[in-house]
Amino acid sequence: MSLIVQKYGGTSLGDVERIQAVAARIEGYCKQGHRLVVVVSAMSGETNRLVSIGRQISVSGHYPREMDVLTASGEQVSAALLAMALQQRGIKAKSMLADQVKVLTDSVFGKARIQKIETQSLMAALDGGYIPIVTGYQGVDEHHNITTLGRGGSDTSAVALAAVLGADECEICTDVDGVYTADPRLVDAARRLDEITFEEMLELASLGSKVLHPRSVEFAGRYKVPLRVLSTFNKGPGTLITVERENMEQPLISGIAHARDEAKVTVTGVPDIPGIASKILGPISAANVEVDMIVQNTGADGLTDFTFTVKREDFDRTLALLKPLCEEIGAANLAGDKEIAKVSIVGVGMRSHAGVATKMFDCLASENINIQMISTSEIKISVVVAEKYLELAVRSLHSEFGL
Ligand code: ADP
Ligand code: ASP
Ligand code: MG
């Protein structure tokens, strides 16, 4: 009998009818003889609502522990509702909070990492004939504090559970029927991929394709969890995330990712001396702000400019941290821009082909889109452009690379 871990996202649990439909889908799997562990996300919009109320109260402070207690509650609601919907159908199911399962994480509130998952209570539930309905996104630290894994983190909860349970497959059931060549909400011509490699999926997810939480892909790759993205409500094979096959014909580019949630910070006229980058970025990383792209210009007259990007939600905090520092190091100016977006092309085929970057830049130039920053790795090229050009950039690149 196969064991499948299924994760249902917010839209799939958006209202009572959808919760009933998910229960019916689960019933179908049970009738086929599968054993299931189900992971749920909060009902759609719920986590945003909770974050927003939290911020209205905590105007002048930062209360990460309480924000986690607050936002983790969304998953508790959907787990209980789905368990009841299943019980109504005569199916044995029970909700299990991360604390009851014991999804042990570190104590970094808001972006906790899973360290260990105990399987005893889950196995006991399964052996008793129950379908455990586990709250995604949540964890608990060694001091018994509730933690959360970061936005979109219930994908990671599901894959981690699948890994420790040795599940035959982890299904991410969502509102799209697979992984597309670009976000189908942005590009009408985007097409579903039957398969994509872990490596490419990890890049796409890390670069903004929110169809999968990046750490879920990392986990699946590391623990060899067969991972599939598919639609909750339409039948179909979805997209399988696979290991690279040696003779698989590789397209040059497999997909395009975009991220709107970034902001750019520029410090100009900084003394061009050793240690300046660490002086600027040190306090920022100490404050747990993630820095993404970094560009430092060649110096002239002993001075240089330093530009980097952070998450838009960290922008104000970053400027506040940098202000006193800029005075201290005698920088000429501190500037920022929130209206930027990052567009990335990803593909393992890039490794063996020169000229991909030129093709990308030519395409953007022909649309008169100015590139503000560039960053590359072996299988991806990212550019920062003004946010108003985001859609045009993604659509043009999608057609340029024949996706
Ligand atoms: P869930 O609530 O089920 O976790 P998410 O909203 O987190 O769903 O993720 C699904 C969404 O991801 C889709 O609705 C789609 O707009 C977006 N998305 C972004 N990039 C892609 C892509 N390459 N393929 C499919 N969906 C994508
Ligand atoms: N409910 C959480 C969020 O909205 C976790 C998730 O959906 O995966 O981010
Ligand atoms: Mg999601």
mmCIF file of C-alpha atoms in Angstrom, residues 54-371:
data_model
loop_
_atom_site.group_PDB
_atom_site.id
_atom_site.type_symbol
_atom_site.label_atom_id
_atom_site.label_comp_id
_atom_site.label_asym_id
_atom_site.label_seq_id
_atom_site.Cartn_x
_atom_site.Cartn_y
_atom_site.Cartn_z
ATOM 1 C CA GLY A 54 -0.543 42.007 13.732
ATOM 2 C CA ARG A 55 1.167 44.956 12.073
ATOM 3 C CA GLN A 56 -1.654 47.303 13.021
ATOM 4 C CA ILE A 57 -1.038 46.484 16.681
ATOM 5 C CA SER A 58 2.744 46.341 16.635
ATOM 6 C CA VAL A 59 3.328 49.724 15.054
ATOM 7 C CA SER A 60 6.510 50.663 16.826
ATOM 8 C CA GLY A 61 7.957 47.280 17.718
ATOM 9 C CA HIS A 62 8.886 43.967 16.309
ATOM 10 C CA TYR A 63 7.397 40.951 18.066
ATOM 11 C CA PRO A 64 8.465 37.948 16.017
ATOM 12 C CA ARG A 65 7.460 35.351 18.622
ATOM 13 C CA GLU A 66 3.922 36.671 18.883
ATOM 14 C CA MET A 67 3.632 37.127 15.108
ATOM 15 C CA ASP A 68 4.360 33.413 14.772
ATOM 16 C CA VAL A 69 1.731 32.479 17.364
ATOM 17 C CA LEU A 70 -0.667 34.723 15.479
ATOM 18 C CA THR A 71 -0.021 33.601 11.907
ATOM 19 C CA ALA A 72 0.311 29.900 12.770
ATOM 20 C CA SER A 73 -3.344 29.983 13.820
ATOM 21 C CA GLY A 74 -4.533 30.048 10.193
ATOM 22 C CA GLU A 75 -3.378 26.492 9.595
ATOM 23 C CA GLN A 76 -5.044 25.281 12.803
ATOM 24 C CA VAL A 77 -8.409 26.458 11.478
ATOM 25 C CA SER A 78 -8.134 24.702 8.122
ATOM 26 C CA ALA A 79 -6.833 21.464 9.671
ATOM 27 C CA ALA A 80 -9.843 21.267 11.990
ATOM 28 C CA LEU A 81 -12.297 22.103 9.205
ATOM 29 C CA LEU A 82 -10.878 19.522 6.814
ATOM 30 C CA ALA A 83 -10.765 16.840 9.535
ATOM 31 C CA MET A 84 -14.453 17.487 10.269
ATOM 32 C CA ALA A 85 -15.354 17.441 6.559
ATOM 33 C CA LEU A 86 -13.692 14.020 6.280
ATOM 34 C CA GLN A 87 -15.365 12.699 9.421
ATOM 35 C CA GLN A 88 -18.706 13.810 7.951
ATOM 36 C CA ARG A 89 -17.964 11.438 5.081
ATOM 37 C CA GLY A 90 -17.304 8.589 7.464
ATOM 38 C CA ILE A 91 -13.527 8.796 7.046
ATOM 39 C CA LYS A 92 -11.337 8.598 10.109
ATOM 40 C CA ALA A 93 -9.224 11.757 10.194
ATOM 41 C CA LYS A 94 -7.728 13.920 12.880
ATOM 42 C CA SER A 95 -6.074 17.285 12.918
ATOM 43 C CA MET A 96 -2.537 17.396 14.279
ATOM 44 C CA LEU A 97 -0.713 20.617 15.079
ATOM 45 C CA ALA A 98 3.020 20.814 14.448
ATOM 46 C CA ASP A 99 3.460 20.750 18.214
ATOM 47 C CA GLN A 100 1.471 17.505 18.500
ATOM 48 C CA VAL A 101 3.396 15.828 15.690
ATOM 49 C CA LYS A 102 6.594 17.427 16.881
ATOM 50 C CA VAL A 103 7.984 19.291 13.967
ATOM 51 C CA LEU A 104 11.050 20.569 15.739
ATOM 52 C CA THR A 105 12.642 23.742 14.335
ATOM 53 C CA ASP A 106 15.293 26.243 15.321
ATOM 54 C CA SER A 107 14.131 29.432 17.042
ATOM 55 C CA VAL A 108 14.376 31.901 14.154
ATOM 56 C CA PHE A 109 10.794 33.163 14.283
ATOM 57 C CA GLY A 110 9.276 33.881 10.899
ATOM 58 C CA LYS A 111 11.822 31.807 8.998
ATOM 59 C CA ALA A 112 12.482 28.808 11.178
ATOM 60 C CA ARG A 113 14.218 25.754 9.764
ATOM 61 C CA ILE A 114 13.052 22.228 10.429
ATOM 62 C CA GLN A 115 15.598 20.261 12.429
ATOM 63 C CA LYS A 116 13.775 17.052 13.194
ATOM 64 C CA ILE A 117 10.343 15.521 12.855
ATOM 65 C CA GLU A 118 9.157 12.815 15.196
ATOM 66 C CA THR A 119 7.151 10.116 13.498
ATOM 67 C CA GLN A 120 5.668 8.230 16.474
ATOM 68 C CA SER A 121 2.387 10.099 16.791
ATOM 69 C CA LEU A 122 1.906 10.188 13.027
ATOM 70 C CA MET A 123 2.560 6.464 12.722
ATOM 71 C CA ALA A 124 0.216 5.776 15.630
ATOM 72 C CA ALA A 125 -2.512 7.763 13.868
ATOM 73 C CA LEU A 126 -1.886 5.957 10.575
ATOM 74 C CA ASP A 127 -1.827 2.566 12.286
ATOM 75 C CA GLY A 128 -5.113 3.447 13.954
ATOM 76 C CA GLY A 129 -6.606 3.992 10.495
ATOM 77 C CA TYR A 130 -6.662 7.784 10.729
ATOM 78 C CA ILE A 131 -5.644 10.296 8.117
ATOM 79 C CA PRO A 132 -3.509 12.830 9.975
ATOM 80 C CA ILE A 133 -4.326 16.377 8.868
ATOM 81 C CA VAL A 134 -1.171 18.235 9.782
ATOM 82 C CA THR A 135 -0.860 22.010 9.996
ATOM 83 C CA GLY A 136 1.756 23.144 7.493
ATOM 84 C CA TYR A 137 3.978 26.208 7.959
ATOM 85 C CA GLN A 138 4.222 25.654 11.735
ATOM 86 C CA GLY A 139 6.911 24.224 13.927
ATOM 87 C CA VAL A 140 7.893 24.216 17.558
ATOM 88 C CA ASP A 141 11.322 24.969 18.975
ATOM 89 C CA GLU A 142 13.154 23.223 21.804
ATOM 90 C CA HIS A 143 11.720 25.705 24.307
ATOM 91 C CA HIS A 144 8.204 24.869 23.192
ATOM 92 C CA ASN A 145 7.700 28.144 21.325
ATOM 93 C CA ILE A 146 5.545 28.083 18.216
ATOM 94 C CA THR A 147 7.558 28.968 15.125
ATOM 95 C CA THR A 148 6.730 29.425 11.434
ATOM 96 C CA LEU A 149 8.739 28.466 8.382
ATOM 97 C CA GLY A 150 8.217 31.632 6.326
ATOM 98 C CA ARG A 151 5.578 32.489 3.746
ATOM 99 C CA GLY A 152 4.731 29.561 1.513
ATOM 100 C CA GLY A 153 6.374 27.233 4.037
ATOM 101 C CA SER A 154 3.682 24.570 4.139
ATOM 102 C CA ASP A 155 5.199 23.054 0.975
ATOM 103 C CA THR A 156 8.326 22.484 3.046
ATOM 104 C CA SER A 157 6.312 20.950 5.894
ATOM 105 C CA ALA A 158 4.830 18.469 3.412
ATOM 106 C CA VAL A 159 8.113 17.477 1.791
ATOM 107 C CA ALA A 160 9.840 17.145 5.161
ATOM 108 C CA LEU A 161 7.058 14.858 6.404
ATOM 109 C CA ALA A 162 7.273 12.822 3.197
ATOM 110 C CA ALA A 163 11.027 12.495 3.733
ATOM 111 C CA VAL A 164 10.855 11.256 7.321
ATOM 112 C CA LEU A 165 7.942 8.933 6.592
ATOM 113 C CA GLY A 166 9.633 7.537 3.484
ATOM 114 C CA ALA A 167 6.490 8.360 1.483
ATOM 115 C CA ASP A 168 6.143 7.105 -2.068
ATOM 116 C CA GLU A 169 5.273 10.585 -3.309
ATOM 117 C CA CYS A 170 4.647 14.108 -2.088
ATOM 118 C CA GLU A 171 1.869 15.864 -3.970
ATOM 119 C CA ILE A 172 1.600 19.642 -3.815
ATOM 120 C CA CYS A 173 -2.048 20.226 -4.703
ATOM 121 C CA THR A 174 -2.666 23.802 -5.748
ATOM 122 C CA ASP A 175 -4.584 26.179 -8.009
ATOM 123 C CA VAL A 176 -2.441 25.533 -11.104
ATOM 124 C CA ASP A 177 -2.081 22.141 -12.760
ATOM 125 C CA GLY A 178 1.695 22.063 -12.590
ATOM 126 C CA VAL A 179 4.860 24.076 -12.955
ATOM 127 C CA TYR A 180 4.720 26.365 -15.986
ATOM 128 C CA THR A 181 7.418 27.942 -18.138
ATOM 129 C CA ALA A 182 6.459 31.253 -16.449
ATOM 130 C CA ASP A 183 3.787 32.357 -14.001
ATOM 131 C CA PRO A 184 0.567 31.627 -15.946
ATOM 132 C CA ARG A 185 -1.026 34.642 -14.261
ATOM 133 C CA LEU A 186 1.466 36.866 -16.050
ATOM 134 C CA VAL A 187 2.040 35.073 -19.331
ATOM 135 C CA ASP A 188 -0.919 33.645 -21.239
ATOM 136 C CA ALA A 189 1.404 31.652 -23.469
ATOM 137 C CA ALA A 190 3.071 29.880 -20.522
ATOM 138 C CA ARG A 191 2.936 26.107 -20.799
ATOM 139 C CA ARG A 192 2.932 23.296 -18.269
ATOM 140 C CA LEU A 193 6.096 21.238 -18.013
ATOM 141 C CA ASP A 194 5.752 17.460 -17.622
ATOM 142 C CA GLU A 195 9.065 17.347 -15.779
ATOM 143 C CA ILE A 196 11.626 19.745 -14.420
ATOM 144 C CA THR A 197 14.913 18.991 -12.645
ATOM 145 C CA PHE A 198 15.353 19.679 -8.923
ATOM 146 C CA GLU A 199 18.202 21.992 -9.781
ATOM 147 C CA GLU A 200 16.126 24.155 -12.105
ATOM 148 C CA MET A 201 13.095 24.100 -9.830
ATOM 149 C CA LEU A 202 15.225 25.223 -6.908
ATOM 150 C CA GLU A 203 16.473 28.206 -8.924
ATOM 151 C CA LEU A 204 12.977 29.101 -10.133
ATOM 152 C CA ALA A 205 11.529 28.839 -6.622
ATOM 153 C CA SER A 206 14.385 30.814 -5.072
ATOM 154 C CA LEU A 207 14.039 33.480 -7.763
ATOM 155 C CA GLY A 208 10.365 34.063 -7.082
ATOM 156 C CA SER A 209 8.165 31.324 -8.642
ATOM 157 C CA LYS A 210 5.992 30.878 -5.618
ATOM 158 C CA VAL A 211 4.438 27.645 -6.860
ATOM 159 C CA LEU A 212 6.923 25.856 -4.557
ATOM 160 C CA HIS A 213 8.673 27.083 -1.420
ATOM 161 C CA PRO A 214 12.432 26.938 -2.162
ATOM 162 C CA ARG A 215 13.271 24.863 0.900
ATOM 163 C CA SER A 216 10.713 22.224 -0.112
ATOM 164 C CA VAL A 217 12.664 21.662 -3.325
ATOM 165 C CA GLU A 218 15.941 21.589 -1.417
ATOM 166 C CA PHE A 219 14.515 18.932 0.934
ATOM 167 C CA ALA A 220 13.059 16.874 -1.884
ATOM 168 C CA GLY A 221 16.380 16.891 -3.709
ATOM 169 C CA ARG A 222 18.385 16.021 -0.627
ATOM 170 C CA TYR A 223 16.148 13.220 0.614
ATOM 171 C CA LYS A 224 15.087 11.970 -2.837
ATOM 172 C CA VAL A 225 11.406 12.608 -2.271
ATOM 173 C CA PRO A 226 9.412 12.174 -5.482
ATOM 174 C CA LEU A 227 7.687 15.566 -5.688
ATOM 175 C CA ARG A 228 4.754 16.462 -7.913
ATOM 176 C CA VAL A 229 2.846 19.710 -8.370
ATOM 177 C CA LEU A 230 -0.729 19.249 -9.543
ATOM 178 C CA SER A 231 -4.156 20.793 -9.517
ATOM 179 C CA THR A 232 -6.489 20.124 -6.606
ATOM 180 C CA PHE A 233 -9.587 20.310 -8.764
ATOM 181 C CA ASN A 234 -8.613 19.253 -12.310
ATOM 182 C CA LYS A 235 -7.339 15.825 -13.178
ATOM 183 C CA GLY A 236 -3.942 15.583 -14.823
ATOM 184 C CA PRO A 237 -0.378 14.384 -14.276
ATOM 185 C CA GLY A 238 0.941 17.771 -13.128
ATOM 186 C CA THR A 239 4.689 18.309 -13.098
ATOM 187 C CA LEU A 240 7.178 15.859 -11.660
ATOM 188 C CA ILE A 241 10.369 17.285 -10.171
ATOM 189 C CA THR A 242 13.107 14.888 -11.265
ATOM 190 C CA VAL A 243 16.799 14.274 -11.074
ATOM 191 C CA GLU A 244 18.579 15.224 -14.258
ATOM 192 C CA ARG A 245 18.624 12.405 -16.776
ATOM 193 C CA GLU A 246 21.843 12.047 -18.682
ATOM 194 C CA ASN A 247 20.510 11.879 -22.179
ATOM 195 C CA MET A 248 17.511 14.069 -21.687
ATOM 196 C CA GLU A 249 17.461 16.678 -24.447
ATOM 197 C CA GLN A 250 17.861 19.954 -22.581
ATOM 198 C CA PRO A 251 16.156 23.076 -23.762
ATOM 199 C CA LEU A 252 18.319 26.160 -23.469
ATOM 200 C CA ILE A 253 15.936 27.749 -20.991
ATOM 201 C CA SER A 254 13.340 25.855 -18.970
ATOM 202 C CA GLY A 255 11.517 28.680 -17.282
ATOM 203 C CA ILE A 256 11.310 32.315 -16.299
ATOM 204 C CA ALA A 257 10.829 33.516 -12.731
ATOM 205 C CA HIS A 258 9.970 36.946 -11.493
ATOM 206 C CA ALA A 259 9.913 38.660 -8.122
ATOM 207 C CA ARG A 260 8.231 41.931 -7.327
ATOM 208 C CA ASP A 261 8.984 41.922 -3.643
ATOM 209 C CA GLU A 262 12.469 43.404 -3.811
ATOM 210 C CA ALA A 263 13.948 46.835 -3.294
ATOM 211 C CA LYS A 264 17.261 48.399 -4.227
ATOM 212 C CA VAL A 265 19.599 50.322 -1.960
ATOM 213 C CA THR A 266 22.530 52.388 -3.259
ATOM 214 C CA VAL A 267 25.305 53.932 -1.236
ATOM 215 C CA THR A 268 27.368 56.312 -3.352
ATOM 216 C CA GLY A 269 30.756 57.864 -2.822
ATOM 217 C CA VAL A 270 32.037 55.250 -0.387
ATOM 218 C CA PRO A 271 35.794 55.118 0.319
ATOM 219 C CA ASP A 272 37.213 52.371 -1.922
ATOM 220 C CA ILE A 273 39.160 50.572 0.791
ATOM 221 C CA PRO A 274 39.349 46.993 2.052
ATOM 222 C CA GLY A 275 36.563 46.010 4.427
ATOM 223 C CA ILE A 276 33.992 48.497 3.182
ATOM 224 C CA ALA A 277 31.559 45.832 1.891
ATOM 225 C CA SER A 278 31.581 44.017 5.184
ATOM 226 C CA LYS A 279 31.173 47.299 7.032
ATOM 227 C CA ILE A 280 28.044 48.115 5.030
ATOM 228 C CA LEU A 281 26.533 44.641 4.937
ATOM 229 C CA GLY A 282 27.589 43.445 8.398
ATOM 230 C CA PRO A 283 24.922 45.262 10.424
ATOM 231 C CA ILE A 284 22.317 44.340 7.832
ATOM 232 C CA SER A 285 22.899 40.619 8.044
ATOM 233 C CA ALA A 286 23.230 40.897 11.822
ATOM 234 C CA ALA A 287 19.658 42.230 11.784
ATOM 235 C CA ASN A 288 18.605 39.088 9.881
ATOM 236 C CA VAL A 289 17.898 41.013 6.677
ATOM 237 C CA GLU A 290 18.674 38.909 3.623
ATOM 238 C CA VAL A 291 20.729 40.621 0.956
ATOM 239 C CA ASP A 292 20.250 39.323 -2.553
ATOM 240 C CA MET A 293 22.172 40.892 -5.447
ATOM 241 C CA ILE A 294 25.257 42.967 -4.724
ATOM 242 C CA VAL A 295 27.093 45.210 -7.160
ATOM 243 C CA GLN A 296 30.144 47.305 -6.412
ATOM 244 C CA ASN A 297 31.451 49.584 -9.124
ATOM 245 C CA THR A 298 35.097 50.019 -9.989
ATOM 246 C CA GLY A 299 36.407 52.865 -7.950
ATOM 247 C CA ALA A 300 37.452 56.255 -9.274
ATOM 248 C CA ASP A 301 39.212 58.936 -7.234
ATOM 249 C CA GLY A 302 39.363 56.534 -4.306
ATOM 250 C CA LEU A 303 35.568 56.343 -4.142
ATOM 251 C CA THR A 304 33.081 53.717 -5.252
ATOM 252 C CA ASP A 305 29.312 53.043 -5.363
ATOM 253 C CA PHE A 306 27.722 50.086 -3.682
ATOM 254 C CA THR A 307 24.284 48.743 -4.639
ATOM 255 C CA PHE A 308 22.337 45.780 -3.319
ATOM 256 C CA THR A 309 18.808 44.437 -3.114
ATOM 257 C CA VAL A 310 16.759 43.331 -0.113
ATOM 258 C CA LYS A 311 13.186 42.138 0.338
ATOM 259 C CA ARG A 312 10.804 45.072 -0.011
ATOM 260 C CA GLU A 313 9.449 44.458 3.482
ATOM 261 C CA ASP A 314 12.971 44.947 4.870
ATOM 262 C CA PHE A 315 13.619 48.146 2.891
ATOM 263 C CA ASP A 316 12.739 50.725 5.556
ATOM 264 C CA ARG A 317 14.612 48.817 8.233
ATOM 265 C CA THR A 318 17.668 48.585 5.960
ATOM 266 C CA LEU A 319 17.699 52.326 5.290
ATOM 267 C CA ALA A 320 17.331 53.022 9.008
ATOM 268 C CA LEU A 321 20.301 50.746 9.734
ATOM 269 C CA LEU A 322 22.431 52.315 7.018
ATOM 270 C CA LYS A 323 21.805 55.979 7.773
ATOM 271 C CA PRO A 324 24.093 56.296 10.807
ATOM 272 C CA LEU A 325 26.618 54.006 9.177
ATOM 273 C CA CYS A 326 26.815 56.134 6.027
ATOM 274 C CA GLU A 327 27.580 59.178 8.152
ATOM 275 C CA GLU A 328 30.241 57.233 9.983
ATOM 276 C CA ILE A 329 32.030 56.070 6.827
ATOM 277 C CA GLY A 330 31.542 59.401 5.082
ATOM 278 C CA ALA A 331 29.446 58.133 2.157
ATOM 279 C CA ALA A 332 28.196 60.802 -0.227
ATOM 280 C CA ASN A 333 24.622 59.622 -0.497
ATOM 281 C CA LEU A 334 22.167 56.886 0.456
ATOM 282 C CA ALA A 335 19.327 56.208 -1.968
ATOM 283 C CA GLY A 336 16.716 53.546 -2.476
ATOM 284 C CA ASP A 337 14.132 52.375 -4.973
ATOM 285 C CA LYS A 338 11.158 50.181 -4.114
ATOM 286 C CA GLU A 339 9.747 50.118 -7.633
ATOM 287 C CA ILE A 340 11.993 47.429 -9.018
ATOM 288 C CA ALA A 341 11.477 43.804 -10.003
ATOM 289 C CA LYS A 342 13.743 40.898 -10.735
ATOM 290 C CA VAL A 343 13.378 38.759 -13.839
ATOM 291 C CA SER A 344 15.365 35.553 -14.202
ATOM 292 C CA ILE A 345 15.806 32.959 -16.893
ATOM 293 C CA VAL A 346 16.702 29.457 -15.717
ATOM 294 C CA GLY A 347 17.891 26.369 -17.534
ATOM 295 C CA VAL A 348 20.521 23.658 -17.210
ATOM 296 C CA GLY A 349 20.940 23.907 -20.985
ATOM 297 C CA MET A 350 22.686 27.231 -20.404
ATOM 298 C CA ARG A 351 25.765 25.399 -19.186
ATOM 299 C CA SER A 352 26.694 24.170 -22.618
ATOM 300 C CA HIS A 353 25.647 27.221 -24.637
ATOM 301 C CA ALA A 354 27.325 30.552 -24.959
ATOM 302 C CA GLY A 355 25.395 33.664 -25.885
ATOM 303 C CA VAL A 356 22.358 33.174 -23.676
ATOM 304 C CA ALA A 357 23.040 36.365 -21.766
ATOM 305 C CA THR A 358 23.494 38.362 -24.965
ATOM 306 C CA LYS A 359 20.237 37.024 -26.298
ATOM 307 C CA MET A 360 18.500 38.043 -23.062
ATOM 308 C CA PHE A 361 19.996 41.545 -23.038
ATOM 309 C CA ASP A 362 19.257 42.093 -26.753
ATOM 310 C CA CYS A 363 15.661 41.104 -26.189
ATOM 311 C CA LEU A 364 15.250 43.570 -23.308
ATOM 312 C CA ALA A 365 17.027 46.301 -25.274
ATOM 313 C CA SER A 366 14.697 45.825 -28.232
ATOM 314 C CA GLU A 367 11.805 46.575 -25.851
ATOM 315 C CA ASN A 368 13.669 49.606 -24.499
ATOM 316 C CA ILE A 369 13.882 48.099 -21.032
ATOM 317 C CA ASN A 370 16.822 49.360 -19.028
ATOM 318 C CA ILE A 371 18.728 46.774 -17.007
#
